[in-house]
XYZ file of C-alpha atoms in Angstrom:
277
model
C 0.000 0.000 0.000
C 1.204 3.510 -0.771
C 1.626 6.197 1.855
C -1.639 7.369 3.389
C -3.001 10.714 2.209
C -2.637 13.473 4.809
C -5.879 14.537 6.340
C -7.021 18.147 6.374
C -8.337 19.899 9.402
C -12.127 20.061 9.600
C -13.564 22.885 7.558
C -10.722 23.077 5.057
C -11.286 22.402 1.383
C -9.268 19.505 -0.084
C -6.826 20.810 -2.648
C -8.264 18.672 -5.448
C -11.816 19.947 -4.978
C -12.798 22.469 -7.700
C -13.651 25.908 -6.478
C -17.084 27.398 -6.981
C -19.912 24.896 -7.431
C -20.590 22.021 -5.088
C -18.649 19.052 -6.518
C -21.931 17.153 -6.890
C -22.986 19.704 -9.489
C -19.640 19.478 -11.210
C -18.849 15.792 -11.647
C -18.209 16.016 -15.384
C -15.432 18.092 -16.961
C -16.483 21.707 -16.717
C -18.286 23.027 -19.784
C -18.836 26.705 -20.406
C -21.249 28.410 -22.765
C -22.660 31.896 -23.105
C -25.964 32.393 -21.242
C -27.719 33.139 -24.546
C -26.512 29.807 -25.960
C -27.794 28.020 -22.875
C -31.168 29.716 -23.252
C -31.328 28.576 -26.887
C -30.831 25.040 -25.607
C -34.236 25.378 -23.963
C -35.658 26.238 -27.367
C -34.083 23.080 -28.789
C -35.542 21.086 -25.898
C -38.960 22.570 -26.524
C -38.806 21.553 -30.187
C -37.582 18.060 -29.297
C -40.418 17.713 -26.818
C -42.875 18.701 -29.536
C -41.401 16.091 -31.867
C -41.815 13.489 -29.125
C -45.416 14.547 -28.635
C -46.115 14.280 -32.344
C -44.529 10.825 -32.511
C -46.548 9.688 -29.496
C -49.747 11.088 -30.969
C -49.022 9.303 -34.235
C -48.449 5.962 -32.518
C -51.486 6.301 -30.255
C -54.126 7.412 -32.753
C -57.502 5.807 -31.912
C -57.653 4.530 -35.483
C -54.854 2.046 -34.684
C -56.976 0.196 -32.117
C -60.053 0.546 -34.300
C -58.329 -0.982 -37.319
C -56.814 -3.766 -35.217
C -60.182 -4.680 -33.707
C -61.974 -4.546 -37.055
C -59.242 -6.600 -38.720
C -59.633 -9.352 -36.115
C -63.400 -9.296 -36.652
C -62.889 -9.383 -40.417
C -60.629 -12.429 -40.142
C -63.236 -14.267 -38.075
C -66.049 -13.407 -40.456
C -63.982 -14.441 -43.472
C -63.249 -17.776 -41.826
C -66.970 -18.265 -41.230
C -67.668 -17.263 -44.826
C -65.172 -19.803 -46.136
C -66.775 -22.506 -43.987
C -70.281 -21.571 -45.155
C -69.179 -21.399 -48.798
C -67.607 -24.841 -48.453
C -70.798 -26.169 -46.869
C -72.877 -24.721 -49.719
C -70.555 -26.298 -52.289
C -70.756 -29.653 -50.533
C -74.532 -29.425 -50.471
C -74.577 -28.566 -54.164
C -72.543 -31.673 -55.006
C -74.703 -33.785 -52.701
C -77.857 -32.432 -54.330
C -76.529 -33.150 -57.812
C -75.676 -36.726 -56.809
C -79.089 -37.266 -55.197
C -80.887 -35.887 -58.279
C -78.836 -38.168 -60.525
C -79.849 -41.135 -58.363
C -83.494 -40.123 -58.687
C -83.145 -39.858 -62.477
C -81.573 -43.300 -62.708
C -84.385 -44.879 -60.673
C -87.015 -42.953 -62.642
C -85.535 -44.055 -65.985
C -85.370 -47.684 -64.865
C -88.952 -47.558 -63.606
C -90.048 -46.025 -66.910
C -88.370 -48.829 -68.867
C -90.028 -51.460 -66.666
C -93.399 -49.788 -67.043
C -92.915 -49.682 -70.812
C -92.171 -53.422 -70.856
C -95.206 -54.053 -68.726
C -97.461 -51.962 -70.937
C -96.111 -53.446 -74.174
C -97.351 -56.951 -73.316
C -93.967 -58.394 -74.144
C -93.854 -60.176 -70.790
C -96.331 -63.036 -70.826
C -95.089 -65.272 -68.041
C -97.135 -64.742 -64.877
C -94.047 -65.112 -62.764
C -92.118 -62.583 -64.856
C -95.077 -60.235 -64.728
C -95.234 -60.539 -60.955
C -91.482 -59.855 -60.646
C -91.721 -56.877 -62.980
C -94.641 -55.399 -61.051
C -92.771 -55.962 -57.756
C -89.702 -54.211 -59.165
C -91.754 -51.259 -60.381
C -93.257 -50.871 -56.913
C -89.812 -51.134 -55.305
C -88.441 -48.534 -57.682
C -91.332 -46.211 -56.880
C -90.544 -46.485 -53.165
C -86.838 -46.012 -53.870
C -87.599 -42.948 -55.972
C -89.725 -41.481 -53.172
C -86.950 -42.019 -50.640
C -84.372 -40.420 -52.934
C -86.648 -37.455 -53.624
C -86.933 -36.942 -49.852
C -83.128 -36.903 -49.712
C -83.046 -34.306 -52.478
C -85.501 -32.095 -50.590
C -83.506 -32.401 -47.363
C -80.269 -31.509 -49.156
C -81.955 -28.594 -50.933
C -83.100 -27.200 -47.572
C -79.585 -27.435 -46.151
C -78.162 -25.846 -49.275
C -80.676 -22.987 -49.129
C -79.768 -22.370 -45.489
C -76.057 -22.363 -46.383
C -76.702 -19.936 -49.248
C -78.511 -17.567 -46.901
C -75.606 -17.809 -44.470
C -73.130 -17.118 -47.282
C -75.112 -14.033 -48.351
C -75.303 -12.775 -44.757
C -71.580 -13.277 -44.126
C -70.643 -11.761 -47.489
C -72.573 -8.611 -46.589
C -70.999 -8.574 -43.122
C -67.475 -8.936 -44.543
C -68.135 -6.119 -47.004
C -69.444 -3.884 -44.208
C -66.433 -4.529 -41.970
C -64.033 -3.972 -44.860
C -65.719 -0.641 -45.596
C -65.246 0.383 -41.951
C -61.593 -0.632 -42.112
C -61.136 1.395 -45.290
C -62.736 4.417 -43.606
C -60.576 4.094 -40.478
C -57.478 3.616 -42.624
C -58.279 6.752 -44.613
C -58.729 8.728 -41.372
C -55.474 7.331 -39.991
C -53.568 8.173 -43.165
C -54.983 11.703 -43.160
C -53.854 12.123 -39.542
C -50.442 10.717 -40.473
C -50.106 13.266 -43.258
C -50.988 16.149 -40.948
C -48.682 14.972 -38.142
C -45.807 14.199 -40.510
C -46.177 17.652 -42.048
C -45.992 19.337 -38.660
C -43.064 17.114 -37.636
C -41.185 18.094 -40.801
C -41.716 21.780 -40.008
C -40.585 21.351 -36.399
C -37.561 19.315 -37.517
C -36.436 22.092 -39.864
C -36.876 24.678 -37.120
C -34.942 22.463 -34.753
C -32.060 22.229 -37.225
C -31.884 26.020 -37.442
C -31.987 26.588 -33.679
C -29.612 23.713 -32.890
C -27.201 25.076 -35.466
C -26.759 28.193 -33.338
C -25.855 26.187 -30.198
C -22.156 25.405 -29.583
C -21.315 21.898 -30.740
C -19.944 20.682 -27.402
C -23.014 21.910 -25.524
C -25.355 20.349 -28.077
C -23.431 17.070 -27.920
C -23.820 16.919 -24.148
C -27.491 17.809 -24.437
C -28.172 15.085 -27.027
C -26.364 12.520 -24.885
C -28.374 13.439 -21.794
C -31.612 13.559 -23.750
C -31.051 9.975 -24.908
C -30.374 8.903 -21.330
C -33.130 10.875 -19.636
C -36.266 10.009 -21.550
C -36.023 12.760 -24.117
C -35.252 15.663 -21.729
C -31.625 16.768 -21.714
C -31.997 20.346 -20.513
C -34.359 21.838 -17.941
C -35.120 25.325 -16.716
C -34.310 26.277 -13.144
C -37.625 27.822 -12.144
C -38.148 29.298 -8.685
C -35.228 27.211 -7.395
C -36.797 24.034 -8.769
C -35.427 21.853 -11.571
C -38.195 21.485 -14.121
C -36.624 18.228 -15.284
C -37.060 16.221 -12.076
C -39.363 18.728 -10.299
C -37.175 18.757 -7.196
C -36.289 21.969 -5.393
C -32.631 22.779 -4.773
C -31.568 22.951 -1.146
C -30.018 26.118 0.241
C -26.453 24.887 -0.279
C -27.119 24.084 -3.918
C -28.839 27.435 -4.417
C -25.810 29.252 -3.007
C -23.489 27.270 -5.269
C -25.620 28.174 -8.299
C -25.567 31.838 -7.277
C -21.798 31.711 -7.003
C -21.319 30.074 -10.380
C -20.236 32.127 -13.379
C -23.027 32.905 -15.873
C -21.034 30.945 -18.473
C -20.860 27.813 -16.352
C -23.031 25.006 -17.659
C -24.735 23.617 -14.566
C -26.082 20.102 -14.006
C -28.927 19.140 -11.715
C -27.602 17.122 -8.769
C -30.648 14.839 -8.801
C -31.386 14.106 -12.473
C -28.046 15.231 -14.003
C -29.785 17.214 -16.724
C -28.348 20.525 -17.882
C -29.804 23.196 -15.607
C -30.578 26.473 -17.362
C -30.761 29.685 -15.374
C -33.255 32.375 -16.401
C -34.751 35.496 -14.880
C -37.353 33.201 -13.307
C -34.870 31.019 -11.460
C -35.578 32.745 -8.147
C -31.923 33.302 -7.309
């Protein structure tokens, strides 16, 4: 271990402590800037805050939630429409098959009836079999026609469902289109204002010393978008905490060119005529 550092009598300032501001307000290498340049930093902060507000407003437009909700509803209704359309198609094929079965039975019964009426069948046994077959075919035809009617009813119900869902899908899509148009119009307005503010910010920031602006941008990235705050009535408007009497005295003693930092939030602290010093 090296030699111990000599202690100073109570009340004396260590030689390595910077004069002027409380060391807690002066942890970083000292930066100086003209008071007018520091004031302009507040203008930059105000413009950056406005840009943040515009970005937040753009991301939180009510149309976003509206479109999301409608899109979910649209997906559900489209799925139901696909299912109903499939059901209708299945019923159509089933109906066609049932009608073909009826036609086949009807044609066979007609041929048997023609044979019976022609007198070509003379054997009593053959006549009895032919008559029995005609009766069986008539019953079979009746059963198949009942199937056709049942399928037709199901198909009609599916068609009504398809028409209802088609109208519902169209209605929801129209609402989505309307909400999208309103969102895009809001985007255009907000983007236009943001472009104007950005240009103004470039002009104002261009008049701030580069080293001061660099520090501000660094702090703004670290502190939720606020890198510089006004000292108003002895209160930092960045963290809303009031300076204690020692800190107030240190601020009073500081040169007007000294760039101060808030002890609590570490943001650049800008003095104005409203600082209450």
